[in-house]
Every structure is written in structure tokens, then in C-alpha cells.
Amino acid sequence: MIRSNSIFLLSSIILFLPLGSVYTKDFNALCSTCRQLVDKFDKGLEKTAKQNFGGGNTEWEERKLSKYELSEIRLTEILEGLCDSSSFECNHMLEENEEHFETWWFKRKTKHPDLFKWFCIETIKVCCPKGLFGLDCNTCIGGADKPCHGNGKCDGDGTRSGNGKCSCDKGYEGEFCLDCSDGYFSALRNDTFSLCKECHESCDGCTGGTNQDCKECRNGWEKDPEGACIDINECTKDPATCKDNQYCLNTDGSFSCKECDIRCSGCKGPGASYCLTCADGFKDEESTCTDINECTEDPALCKDNQYCLNTDGSFYCKECDTRCSGCKGPGASNCLTCADGYKDEEGTCTEENKEVPAFDSEDSQTGDSPEKHEDL
């Protein structure tokens, strides 16, 4: 009764559609849903392959009720596991076509073991065999075995949708995907087959795969006396290609500019051994720029009660520890002398003991003791 009311309501809606409206199915989505249903059905078959009725007397049940393998109970268990509750498309297709599954299970399975072909292609007709497309399952360009001659994808392939046009793979072009696109050359070609290979990286158009087969050279390359495209070394060009304190790194067909090492003032390559001159705070030692230790070269760099801390290319002046009067480093163990109130104990300045005046009990009874003051 519910299904009859639904059909009546749907018919009423169609009657009142404006003239010219066309109801079209998304066969691509429908075929995908159908394929998922069949895949789940096949997994259900595997899952239930070794099961039985599960009763107390399996032999009696199979004799009286038919074998579990071919039973309606097994079919029901498989159908119940086909769709997730949240998948409207799957549940809708299953609900509309449950009778077809029953027909295949009981009457067609032996003669038509391929459920996808029988159900999705031949019965509800939402899919086509591979290599075919469209409502009438027309053959893709290049043939069903090699759609687009094996060099692309046929629009709608395997579904009742699409127009059959080819989307060519990289390196191929044309209606039939037999032509080679820019940057590729034909290595082999006949009426039904084409093999395109990539040109050498130096070529702008080519007739073969080497740098000697270029029609023209790409930017960053030039022809040598033999006609082969070779790399241009931009780093040898004048004027200089890079900014001050950068060096040029040549690459095939191009170049890049890299920052010099911090120890360099100008350079011709990476690292301190390629400096043109050394940066401030560094000096040349055996053709490599090394740090100058300003703290040892000029002990008077810092003020009194400060010590010098060397860094790469520079130095810092740090305050001595409060226990020191002059120092050569951090902490109380690097004092030159100890500050007032501190004494040297085994190389570390420590606080001197303060004298505590003795307590005279007799003085507490004399009039010299301070009077107790109370606020009134």
C-alpha cells in the first residue's frame, strides 16, 4: 500500500512538471552504486560460505529446509549487509531491486554467475561493459579492448553516461590520442597504435630523444658546433649575474644565486674557503676565513669589572660576578680578586664570617639598657 501511494504521488508530480522539463538520470553515479552493491554481495558470499543454519540439527534442517548454501536465509543475511544505514543511494537501489536479487539467487545464478553483468548491465541497465559508453553502450574510440588506443580515457567508459570522447594521457593529443603533444616525439606509429616519448630536456620540439635531435634549443641552452643543444653556463657571463655577497650556481638550463658564508665578504662558492675577502671579525688562515678571538688579541677591550666573551666574528662584554673585583670569566671562581666582604677559599670568592657581639647578662640589669617604648 505504501509503495502504491508513493508511485501515485510520483506520477502526480510528473504530470505537473512544466513543458520542456527533462528528467535525466545520473548513470555514472547509478553505475558506481550498482558496482558497490555487487562488490558487497560478493563479500557477503565469501563471509557466509562456511556457515550453516546454526540450529541444533544441521543435517535435519538441510534435509527438510534445503541446504543453507542455496537458502533464502543465506540470501537475507547477505542482503542485510549490503548498505550502510547512511547511504541513501545504496538503500534506495536495493529497495527498488530486491526482487531481482531474489530472481538471480534462485533462478539465474547457475546460468549467469557474473552478478554484475546480469544485474547492472543487462537487467537494470545502469552500466555498460568495459570499453563501451552511453545509453546504448556504444564502443569507445579505438575499440573496447583499447579505448582511445590505450593512450587515454573514454568519457563514460563502462557506464550508460558520457559522450565517448577521449581525454588523452600526458604526451598524447588529438581525437584518437594517436598524435604526440608538444615536448614529445613519435617513436612508433600506425593506424591503431602510437608510442610517444619525451624530448630531451634541452629541446624545444624534437625528432628524437637526444640533445642532437632538437628542432630548437630551449632557453638556457645553445647549439654547439655539431648542432647539439648544450647548457649555457650563466655563471661565466659578464656582468655578474648575482648580487654582492652571493655566488652563482649553474644548473642544466638555468642557474641560481646563493648567499655567501657569513665569514666571507664576497665569494665564488660555498663555505669559508671560497671567500674573496674575509668579513669583519674573521681572518685568512691557510686560505680559509676563521674567527678572530678579540678577547685574546686585546685583553683591554672591556671595562673594569667586565670580562670578554668571544663569538663568531665578534665579542661581548659581560659584567663580573658581584663577589669579584675584576674577573676573567663568569662566576665567583673566575675573580681576579675578591670584592669587599668576600675572601678567596680554594679559588672561589665566598662571603666572610661577620663578628657577632657577645651578650653580657649584667648589662641587661643596668640603666644603660634601652627603655621600653609604648605608644599611648
mmCIF file of C-alpha atoms in Angstrom:
data_model
loop_
_atom_site.group_PDB
_atom_site.id
_atom_site.type_symbol
_atom_site.label_atom_id
_atom_site.label_comp_id
_atom_site.label_asym_id
_atom_site.label_seq_id
_atom_site.Cartn_x
_atom_site.Cartn_y
_atom_site.Cartn_z
ATOM 1 C CA MET A 1 0.000 0.000 0.000
ATOM 2 C CA ILE A 2 2.844 2.388 0.894
ATOM 3 C CA ARG A 3 4.646 1.629 -2.372
ATOM 4 C CA SER A 4 1.375 2.224 -4.347
ATOM 5 C CA ASN A 5 0.872 5.622 -2.695
ATOM 6 C CA SER A 6 4.488 6.567 -3.494
ATOM 7 C CA ILE A 7 4.019 5.652 -7.152
ATOM 8 C CA PHE A 8 0.769 7.678 -7.307
ATOM 9 C CA LEU A 9 2.484 10.709 -5.746
ATOM 10 C CA LEU A 10 5.442 10.457 -8.153
ATOM 11 C CA SER A 11 3.035 10.199 -11.131
ATOM 12 C CA SER A 12 1.187 13.317 -9.962
ATOM 13 C CA ILE A 13 4.440 15.263 -9.724
ATOM 14 C CA ILE A 14 5.471 14.251 -13.239
ATOM 15 C CA LEU A 15 2.064 15.309 -14.638
ATOM 16 C CA PHE A 16 2.503 18.812 -13.284
ATOM 17 C CA LEU A 17 6.110 19.310 -14.493
ATOM 18 C CA PRO A 18 6.447 22.324 -16.838
ATOM 19 C CA LEU A 19 6.544 21.529 -20.540
ATOM 20 C CA GLY A 20 10.094 21.060 -21.748
ATOM 21 C CA SER A 21 11.378 19.689 -18.435
ATOM 22 C CA VAL A 22 13.513 16.601 -18.916
ATOM 23 C CA TYR A 23 14.202 14.019 -16.229
ATOM 24 C CA THR A 24 17.715 12.683 -16.677
ATOM 25 C CA LYS A 25 19.397 10.025 -14.573
ATOM 26 C CA ASP A 26 22.975 10.325 -13.365
ATOM 27 C CA PHE A 27 24.040 6.985 -14.859
ATOM 28 C CA ASN A 28 27.623 7.499 -13.779
ATOM 29 C CA ALA A 29 26.542 7.621 -10.112
ATOM 30 C CA LEU A 30 23.993 4.829 -10.591
ATOM 31 C CA CYS A 31 26.611 2.533 -12.123
ATOM 32 C CA SER A 32 29.001 3.296 -9.276
ATOM 33 C CA THR A 33 26.301 2.451 -6.702
ATOM 34 C CA CYS A 34 25.424 -0.755 -8.559
ATOM 35 C CA ARG A 35 29.059 -1.819 -8.645
ATOM 36 C CA GLN A 36 29.357 -1.203 -4.898
ATOM 37 C CA LEU A 37 26.234 -3.309 -4.269
ATOM 38 C CA VAL A 38 27.613 -6.224 -6.256
ATOM 39 C CA ASP A 39 31.034 -5.945 -4.576
ATOM 40 C CA LYS A 40 29.356 -6.072 -1.154
ATOM 41 C CA PHE A 41 27.242 -9.025 -2.308
ATOM 42 C CA ASP A 42 30.387 -10.935 -3.363
ATOM 43 C CA LYS A 43 31.960 -10.236 0.053
ATOM 44 C CA GLY A 44 28.762 -11.470 1.686
ATOM 45 C CA LEU A 45 29.038 -14.694 -0.293
ATOM 46 C CA GLU A 46 32.589 -15.197 0.972
ATOM 47 C CA LYS A 47 31.605 -14.380 4.555
ATOM 48 C CA THR A 48 28.740 -16.893 4.611
ATOM 49 C CA ALA A 49 30.488 -19.610 2.563
ATOM 50 C CA LYS A 50 31.211 -21.859 5.581
ATOM 51 C CA GLN A 51 28.115 -21.088 7.641
ATOM 52 C CA ASN A 52 25.017 -23.205 8.192
ATOM 53 C CA PHE A 53 21.576 -22.774 9.728
ATOM 54 C CA GLY A 54 23.082 -22.677 13.182
ATOM 55 C CA GLY A 55 20.384 -24.897 14.712
ATOM 56 C CA GLY A 56 20.787 -27.968 16.843
ATOM 57 C CA ASN A 57 20.467 -30.446 13.977
ATOM 58 C CA THR A 58 22.046 -29.039 10.824
ATOM 59 C CA GLU A 59 21.728 -32.299 8.884
ATOM 60 C CA TRP A 60 17.964 -32.494 9.565
ATOM 61 C CA GLU A 61 17.476 -28.780 8.746
ATOM 62 C CA GLU A 62 19.255 -29.089 5.410
ATOM 63 C CA ARG A 63 17.281 -32.201 4.544
ATOM 64 C CA LYS A 64 13.933 -30.605 5.369
ATOM 65 C CA LEU A 65 14.602 -26.940 4.576
ATOM 66 C CA SER A 66 17.105 -27.325 1.680
ATOM 67 C CA LYS A 67 20.788 -26.603 2.008
ATOM 68 C CA TYR A 68 21.900 -23.368 3.721
ATOM 69 C CA GLU A 69 24.195 -22.655 0.757
ATOM 70 C CA LEU A 70 21.182 -22.108 -1.517
ATOM 71 C CA SER A 71 18.699 -20.967 1.116
ATOM 72 C CA GLU A 72 16.631 -17.825 1.416
ATOM 73 C CA ILE A 73 18.063 -17.371 4.907
ATOM 74 C CA ARG A 74 21.574 -17.007 3.494
ATOM 75 C CA LEU A 75 20.339 -14.572 0.834
ATOM 76 C CA THR A 76 18.597 -12.469 3.504
ATOM 77 C CA GLU A 77 21.751 -12.355 5.628
ATOM 78 C CA ILE A 78 23.772 -11.179 2.617
ATOM 79 C CA LEU A 79 21.213 -8.522 1.588
ATOM 80 C CA GLU A 80 21.070 -7.123 5.132
ATOM 81 C CA GLY A 81 24.794 -6.360 4.995
ATOM 82 C CA LEU A 82 24.922 -4.627 1.608
ATOM 83 C CA CYS A 83 24.251 -0.990 2.568
ATOM 84 C CA ASP A 84 25.260 1.319 5.392
ATOM 85 C CA SER A 85 22.268 2.966 7.034
ATOM 86 C CA SER A 86 23.577 6.405 5.990
ATOM 87 C CA SER A 87 23.874 5.542 2.265
ATOM 88 C CA PHE A 88 20.613 6.690 0.671
ATOM 89 C CA GLU A 89 21.674 5.738 -2.879
ATOM 90 C CA CYS A 90 22.598 2.174 -1.895
ATOM 91 C CA ASN A 91 19.462 1.562 0.169
ATOM 92 C CA HIS A 92 17.223 3.085 -2.500
ATOM 93 C CA MET A 93 18.690 0.892 -5.260
ATOM 94 C CA LEU A 94 18.462 -2.218 -3.076
ATOM 95 C CA GLU A 95 14.849 -1.497 -2.133
ATOM 96 C CA GLU A 96 13.853 -0.980 -5.774
ATOM 97 C CA ASN A 97 15.603 -4.118 -6.997
ATOM 98 C CA GLU A 98 15.399 -6.639 -4.183
ATOM 99 C CA GLU A 99 13.196 -8.895 -6.347
ATOM 100 C CA HIS A 100 15.944 -9.006 -8.989
ATOM 101 C CA PHE A 101 18.423 -10.299 -6.412
ATOM 102 C CA GLU A 102 15.931 -12.991 -5.423
ATOM 103 C CA THR A 103 15.377 -13.936 -9.075
ATOM 104 C CA TRP A 104 19.121 -14.228 -9.687
ATOM 105 C CA TRP A 105 19.649 -16.178 -6.477
ATOM 106 C CA PHE A 106 17.005 -18.806 -7.126
ATOM 107 C CA LYS A 107 16.722 -18.927 -10.941
ATOM 108 C CA ARG A 108 19.643 -17.285 -12.752
ATOM 109 C CA LYS A 109 22.791 -17.813 -10.675
ATOM 110 C CA THR A 110 23.841 -21.051 -12.348
ATOM 111 C CA LYS A 111 23.393 -19.801 -15.908
ATOM 112 C CA HIS A 112 24.593 -16.243 -15.171
ATOM 113 C CA PRO A 113 27.315 -16.483 -12.471
ATOM 114 C CA ASP A 114 28.535 -12.917 -13.140
ATOM 115 C CA LEU A 115 26.113 -10.913 -10.978
ATOM 116 C CA PHE A 116 27.484 -7.531 -12.092
ATOM 117 C CA LYS A 117 26.955 -8.320 -15.750
ATOM 118 C CA TRP A 118 23.471 -9.815 -15.214
ATOM 119 C CA PHE A 119 22.201 -7.203 -12.751
ATOM 120 C CA CYS A 120 23.993 -3.869 -13.510
ATOM 121 C CA ILE A 121 24.461 -4.246 -17.276
ATOM 122 C CA GLU A 122 21.677 -6.498 -18.592
ATOM 123 C CA THR A 123 18.826 -6.124 -16.088
ATOM 124 C CA ILE A 124 18.635 -2.593 -14.643
ATOM 125 C CA LYS A 125 20.931 -1.248 -17.390
ATOM 126 C CA VAL A 126 22.885 1.412 -15.500
ATOM 127 C CA CYS A 127 26.327 0.152 -16.577
ATOM 128 C CA CYS A 128 27.994 -0.947 -19.811
ATOM 129 C CA PRO A 129 30.749 -3.491 -20.375
ATOM 130 C CA LYS A 130 34.262 -2.060 -20.185
ATOM 131 C CA GLY A 131 35.158 -0.098 -23.292
ATOM 132 C CA LEU A 132 31.543 0.872 -24.029
ATOM 133 C CA PHE A 133 29.623 4.030 -23.085
ATOM 134 C CA GLY A 134 26.259 5.804 -23.284
ATOM 135 C CA LEU A 135 22.610 4.735 -23.172
ATOM 136 C CA ASP A 136 23.103 2.222 -25.971
ATOM 137 C CA CYS A 137 26.546 1.027 -24.833
ATOM 138 C CA ASN A 138 28.395 2.246 -27.916
ATOM 139 C CA THR A 139 32.020 1.245 -28.447
ATOM 140 C CA CYS A 140 34.687 3.740 -27.386
ATOM 141 C CA ILE A 141 37.082 5.176 -29.969
ATOM 142 C CA GLY A 142 39.905 2.713 -30.530
ATOM 143 C CA GLY A 143 37.768 -0.311 -29.635
ATOM 144 C CA ALA A 144 36.504 -1.850 -26.410
ATOM 145 C CA ASP A 145 39.790 -3.655 -25.716
ATOM 146 C CA LYS A 146 41.922 -0.472 -26.018
ATOM 147 C CA PRO A 147 39.738 2.628 -25.585
ATOM 148 C CA CYS A 148 41.428 5.716 -27.056
ATOM 149 C CA HIS A 149 44.036 3.340 -28.493
ATOM 150 C CA GLY A 150 45.379 2.772 -24.999
ATOM 151 C CA ASN A 151 46.556 6.385 -24.681
ATOM 152 C CA GLY A 152 43.633 7.998 -22.856
ATOM 153 C CA LYS A 153 40.272 7.609 -21.165
ATOM 154 C CA CYS A 154 36.907 7.286 -22.926
ATOM 155 C CA ASP A 155 34.236 9.565 -21.431
ATOM 156 C CA GLY A 156 31.579 7.352 -19.814
ATOM 157 C CA ASP A 157 33.607 4.157 -20.182
ATOM 158 C CA GLY A 158 31.699 1.297 -18.532
ATOM 159 C CA THR A 159 28.583 3.364 -17.743
ATOM 160 C CA ARG A 160 25.394 4.434 -19.527
ATOM 161 C CA SER A 161 26.671 8.035 -19.488
ATOM 162 C CA GLY A 162 29.273 10.110 -21.340
ATOM 163 C CA ASN A 163 29.873 11.049 -24.953
ATOM 164 C CA GLY A 164 32.744 8.692 -25.711
ATOM 165 C CA LYS A 165 35.289 11.469 -26.347
ATOM 166 C CA CYS A 166 38.877 10.730 -25.442
ATOM 167 C CA SER A 167 40.831 12.504 -22.711
ATOM 168 C CA CYS A 168 44.400 11.805 -23.767
ATOM 169 C CA ASP A 169 47.203 10.838 -21.412
ATOM 170 C CA LYS A 170 50.259 13.069 -20.996
ATOM 171 C CA GLY A 171 52.270 13.190 -24.219
ATOM 172 C CA TYR A 172 49.296 12.413 -26.489
ATOM 173 C CA GLU A 173 46.667 14.558 -28.209
ATOM 174 C CA GLY A 174 44.069 14.522 -30.980
ATOM 175 C CA GLU A 175 40.628 12.964 -31.315
ATOM 176 C CA PHE A 176 42.061 9.438 -31.329
ATOM 177 C CA CYS A 177 45.026 10.061 -28.951
ATOM 178 C CA LEU A 178 47.437 8.954 -31.671
ATOM 179 C CA ASP A 179 49.275 12.265 -32.098
ATOM 180 C CA CYS A 180 52.208 13.401 -29.939
ATOM 181 C CA SER A 181 51.843 16.647 -27.974
ATOM 182 C CA ASP A 182 54.493 19.374 -27.617
ATOM 183 C CA GLY A 183 57.659 18.114 -25.985
ATOM 184 C CA TYR A 184 57.187 14.572 -27.297
ATOM 185 C CA PHE A 185 58.162 12.721 -30.477
ATOM 186 C CA SER A 186 56.677 9.694 -32.227
ATOM 187 C CA ALA A 187 58.775 6.606 -31.555
ATOM 188 C CA LEU A 188 56.320 4.240 -33.266
ATOM 189 C CA ARG A 189 53.064 4.865 -35.139
ATOM 190 C CA ASN A 190 50.481 3.019 -37.239
ATOM 191 C CA ASP A 191 46.724 3.272 -37.742
ATOM 192 C CA THR A 192 45.862 1.720 -34.389
ATOM 193 C CA PHE A 193 48.932 2.283 -32.226
ATOM 194 C CA SER A 194 51.111 5.221 -31.243
ATOM 195 C CA LEU A 195 54.061 5.452 -28.876
ATOM 196 C CA CYS A 196 55.164 8.986 -27.931
ATOM 197 C CA LYS A 197 58.343 9.615 -25.954
ATOM 198 C CA GLU A 198 59.560 12.777 -24.247
ATOM 199 C CA CYS A 199 62.111 15.047 -25.920
ATOM 200 C CA HIS A 200 65.481 15.728 -24.321
ATOM 201 C CA GLU A 201 65.211 18.465 -21.690
ATOM 202 C CA SER A 202 67.263 20.830 -23.859
ATOM 203 C CA CYS A 203 64.840 20.686 -26.816
ATOM 204 C CA ASP A 204 62.048 22.957 -27.919
ATOM 205 C CA GLY A 205 60.476 20.430 -30.267
ATOM 206 C CA CYS A 206 62.349 17.357 -31.461
ATOM 207 C CA THR A 207 62.531 14.468 -33.883
ATOM 208 C CA GLY A 208 64.235 12.063 -31.485
ATOM 209 C CA GLY A 209 65.242 11.558 -27.870
ATOM 210 C CA THR A 210 68.741 13.079 -27.703
ATOM 211 C CA ASN A 211 70.043 16.656 -27.490
ATOM 212 C CA GLN A 212 71.132 16.270 -31.127
ATOM 213 C CA ASP A 213 67.520 15.806 -32.281
ATOM 214 C CA CYS A 214 66.229 19.206 -31.167
ATOM 215 C CA LYS A 215 64.391 21.440 -33.626
ATOM 216 C CA GLU A 216 65.350 24.412 -31.448
ATOM 217 C CA CYS A 217 67.095 24.805 -28.118
ATOM 218 C CA ARG A 218 65.121 25.798 -25.038
ATOM 219 C CA ASN A 219 66.024 28.920 -23.046
ATOM 220 C CA GLY A 220 69.209 28.256 -21.100
ATOM 221 C CA TRP A 221 70.636 26.035 -23.835
ATOM 222 C CA GLU A 222 72.524 26.755 -27.049
ATOM 223 C CA LYS A 223 73.740 24.782 -30.045
ATOM 224 C CA ASP A 224 77.372 23.697 -30.184
ATOM 225 C CA PRO A 225 79.312 23.464 -33.500
ATOM 226 C CA GLU A 226 77.909 19.942 -34.041
ATOM 227 C CA GLY A 227 74.311 21.165 -33.665
ATOM 228 C CA ALA A 228 73.626 19.626 -30.257
ATOM 229 C CA CYS A 229 71.912 21.711 -27.568
ATOM 230 C CA ILE A 230 74.231 22.219 -24.599
ATOM 231 C CA ASP A 231 73.819 24.076 -21.336
ATOM 232 C CA ILE A 232 74.683 27.792 -21.132
ATOM 233 C CA ASN A 233 76.826 28.483 -18.073
ATOM 234 C CA GLU A 234 75.241 31.745 -16.933
ATOM 235 C CA CYS A 235 77.751 31.979 -14.080
ATOM 236 C CA THR A 236 80.579 32.791 -16.505
ATOM 237 C CA LYS A 237 78.668 35.674 -18.112
ATOM 238 C CA ASP A 238 79.728 39.272 -17.638
ATOM 239 C CA PRO A 239 78.375 41.344 -15.924
ATOM 240 C CA ALA A 240 77.924 39.256 -12.793
ATOM 241 C CA THR A 241 74.572 37.510 -12.618
ATOM 242 C CA CYS A 242 74.164 37.635 -8.832
ATOM 243 C CA LYS A 243 74.199 40.392 -6.199
ATOM 244 C CA ASP A 244 77.072 41.326 -3.907
ATOM 245 C CA ASN A 245 77.808 38.671 -1.264
ATOM 246 C CA GLN A 246 76.180 35.968 -3.426
ATOM 247 C CA TYR A 247 77.720 33.333 -5.662
ATOM 248 C CA CYS A 248 76.294 31.833 -8.845
ATOM 249 C CA LEU A 249 75.416 28.130 -9.042
ATOM 250 C CA ASN A 250 74.933 26.824 -12.573
ATOM 251 C CA THR A 251 72.286 24.178 -13.300
ATOM 252 C CA ASP A 252 71.151 22.474 -16.515
ATOM 253 C CA GLY A 253 69.349 25.160 -18.495
ATOM 254 C CA SER A 254 69.391 27.675 -15.647
ATOM 255 C CA PHE A 255 71.244 28.959 -12.565
ATOM 256 C CA SER A 256 70.597 30.127 -9.004
ATOM 257 C CA CYS A 257 72.147 32.707 -6.665
ATOM 258 C CA LYS A 258 73.243 31.537 -3.204
ATOM 259 C CA GLU A 259 74.233 33.601 -0.173
ATOM 260 C CA CYS A 260 77.923 33.633 0.746
ATOM 261 C CA ASP A 261 79.142 32.172 4.022
ATOM 262 C CA ILE A 262 78.894 34.653 6.942
ATOM 263 C CA ARG A 263 82.700 34.546 7.181
ATOM 264 C CA CYS A 264 83.044 35.984 3.667
ATOM 265 C CA SER A 265 82.894 39.441 2.173
ATOM 266 C CA GLY A 266 82.176 38.366 -1.395
ATOM 267 C CA CYS A 267 82.719 34.785 -2.554
ATOM 268 C CA LYS A 268 82.977 32.473 -5.531
ATOM 269 C CA GLY A 269 81.397 29.366 -3.974
ATOM 270 C CA PRO A 270 80.031 27.786 -0.787
ATOM 271 C CA GLY A 271 81.930 27.776 2.513
ATOM 272 C CA ALA A 272 84.735 29.822 4.069
ATOM 273 C CA SER A 273 87.379 28.518 1.661
ATOM 274 C CA TYR A 274 85.707 30.316 -1.283
ATOM 275 C CA CYS A 275 85.751 33.834 0.194
ATOM 276 C CA LEU A 276 87.125 36.670 -1.936
ATOM 277 C CA THR A 277 87.999 38.503 1.298
ATOM 278 C CA CYS A 278 87.165 37.793 4.913
ATOM 279 C CA ALA A 279 84.304 39.566 6.663
ATOM 280 C CA ASP A 280 84.907 41.786 9.728
ATOM 281 C CA GLY A 281 85.812 39.652 12.723
ATOM 282 C CA PHE A 282 87.451 36.957 10.582
ATOM 283 C CA LYS A 283 90.959 36.467 9.194
ATOM 284 C CA ASP A 284 92.572 34.408 6.452
ATOM 285 C CA GLU A 285 94.380 31.347 7.756
ATOM 286 C CA GLU A 286 95.651 28.854 5.178
ATOM 287 C CA SER A 287 93.132 30.089 2.534
ATOM 288 C CA THR A 288 90.145 29.777 4.893
ATOM 289 C CA CYS A 289 88.456 32.572 6.823
ATOM 290 C CA THR A 290 88.495 31.802 10.550
ATOM 291 C CA ASP A 291 87.196 33.675 13.577
ATOM 292 C CA ILE A 292 89.358 36.325 15.255
ATOM 293 C CA ASN A 293 89.392 35.889 19.044
ATOM 294 C CA GLU A 294 89.213 39.545 20.010
ATOM 295 C CA CYS A 295 89.343 38.639 23.693
ATOM 296 C CA THR A 296 92.879 37.226 23.485
ATOM 297 C CA GLU A 297 94.177 39.774 20.968
ATOM 298 C CA ASP A 298 93.193 42.783 23.063
ATOM 299 C CA PRO A 299 92.646 41.989 26.769
ATOM 300 C CA ALA A 300 91.664 45.635 27.441
ATOM 301 C CA LEU A 301 88.567 45.545 25.198
ATOM 302 C CA CYS A 302 86.146 45.596 28.132
ATOM 303 C CA LYS A 303 85.731 47.952 31.112
ATOM 304 C CA ASP A 304 86.835 47.307 34.667
ATOM 305 C CA ASN A 305 84.782 44.613 36.364
ATOM 306 C CA GLN A 306 83.767 43.114 32.991
ATOM 307 C CA TYR A 307 85.045 40.060 31.135
ATOM 308 C CA CYS A 308 85.237 39.398 27.364
ATOM 309 C CA LEU A 309 83.183 36.657 25.676
ATOM 310 C CA ASN A 310 84.246 35.718 22.138
ATOM 311 C CA THR A 311 81.640 34.881 19.408
ATOM 312 C CA ASP A 312 81.903 34.091 15.684
ATOM 313 C CA GLY A 313 83.006 37.355 14.096
ATOM 314 C CA SER A 314 82.513 39.451 17.238
ATOM 315 C CA PHE A 315 82.619 39.563 21.056
ATOM 316 C CA TYR A 316 80.594 40.657 24.122
ATOM 317 C CA CYS A 317 81.493 42.352 27.358
ATOM 318 C CA LYS A 318 79.789 40.805 30.409
ATOM 319 C CA GLU A 319 79.575 42.076 33.970
ATOM 320 C CA CYS A 320 81.651 40.232 36.539
ATOM 321 C CA ASP A 321 80.040 38.375 39.413
ATOM 322 C CA THR A 322 79.182 40.667 42.375
ATOM 323 C CA ARG A 323 81.659 38.687 44.527
ATOM 324 C CA CYS A 324 84.524 39.727 42.215
ATOM 325 C CA SER A 325 86.678 42.805 41.897
ATOM 326 C CA GLY A 326 87.758 42.241 38.301
ATOM 327 C CA CYS A 327 87.381 38.857 36.604
ATOM 328 C CA LYS A 328 88.353 36.685 33.635
ATOM 329 C CA GLY A 329 85.050 34.871 33.228
ATOM 330 C CA PRO A 330 81.636 34.168 34.762
ATOM 331 C CA GLY A 331 81.009 33.208 38.380
ATOM 332 C CA ALA A 332 82.951 33.567 41.642
ATOM 333 C CA SER A 333 85.668 31.096 40.575
ATOM 334 C CA ASN A 334 86.951 33.442 37.837
ATOM 335 C CA CYS A 335 87.590 36.507 40.038
ATOM 336 C CA LEU A 336 90.925 38.301 39.764
ATOM 337 C CA THR A 337 90.464 39.469 43.347
ATOM 338 C CA CYS A 338 87.535 39.237 45.718
ATOM 339 C CA ALA A 339 85.186 42.156 46.347
ATOM 340 C CA ASP A 340 84.894 43.722 49.803
ATOM 341 C CA GLY A 341 83.182 41.353 52.206
ATOM 342 C CA TYR A 342 84.401 38.258 50.372
ATOM 343 C CA LYS A 343 87.523 36.126 50.696
ATOM 344 C CA ASP A 344 89.275 33.570 48.493
ATOM 345 C CA GLU A 345 88.612 29.993 49.572
ATOM 346 C CA GLU A 346 90.233 27.405 47.299
ATOM 347 C CA GLY A 347 89.935 29.665 44.231
ATOM 348 C CA THR A 348 86.364 30.856 44.836
ATOM 349 C CA CYS A 349 85.282 34.090 46.448
ATOM 350 C CA THR A 350 82.972 33.396 49.410
ATOM 351 C CA GLU A 351 81.351 35.695 51.963
ATOM 352 C CA GLU A 352 83.459 36.475 55.054
ATOM 353 C CA ASN A 353 82.077 35.492 58.515
ATOM 354 C CA LYS A 354 80.598 38.515 60.336
ATOM 355 C CA GLU A 355 81.549 39.016 64.018
ATOM 356 C CA VAL A 356 78.557 38.635 66.383
ATOM 357 C CA PRO A 357 78.885 40.723 69.636
ATOM 358 C CA ALA A 358 78.848 38.697 72.852
ATOM 359 C CA PHE A 359 75.736 39.033 75.038
ATOM 360 C CA ASP A 360 76.523 40.467 78.558
ATOM 361 C CA SER A 361 73.881 39.356 81.074
ATOM 362 C CA GLU A 362 74.971 42.015 83.579
ATOM 363 C CA ASP A 363 74.305 44.809 81.106
ATOM 364 C CA SER A 364 70.701 43.778 80.991
ATOM 365 C CA GLN A 365 70.292 44.860 84.634
ATOM 366 C CA THR A 366 71.886 48.282 84.298
ATOM 367 C CA GLY A 367 70.266 51.561 83.495
ATOM 368 C CA ASP A 368 72.180 51.656 80.201
ATOM 369 C CA SER A 369 69.722 49.272 78.600
ATOM 370 C CA PRO A 370 67.262 50.872 76.221
ATOM 371 C CA GLU A 371 63.946 51.757 77.681
ATOM 372 C CA LYS A 372 60.877 50.003 76.519
ATOM 373 C CA HIS A 373 58.669 52.344 74.481
ATOM 374 C CA GLU A 374 54.935 52.033 74.454
ATOM 375 C CA ASP A 375 52.579 54.040 72.369
ATOM 376 C CA LEU A 376 49.893 55.676 74.426
#
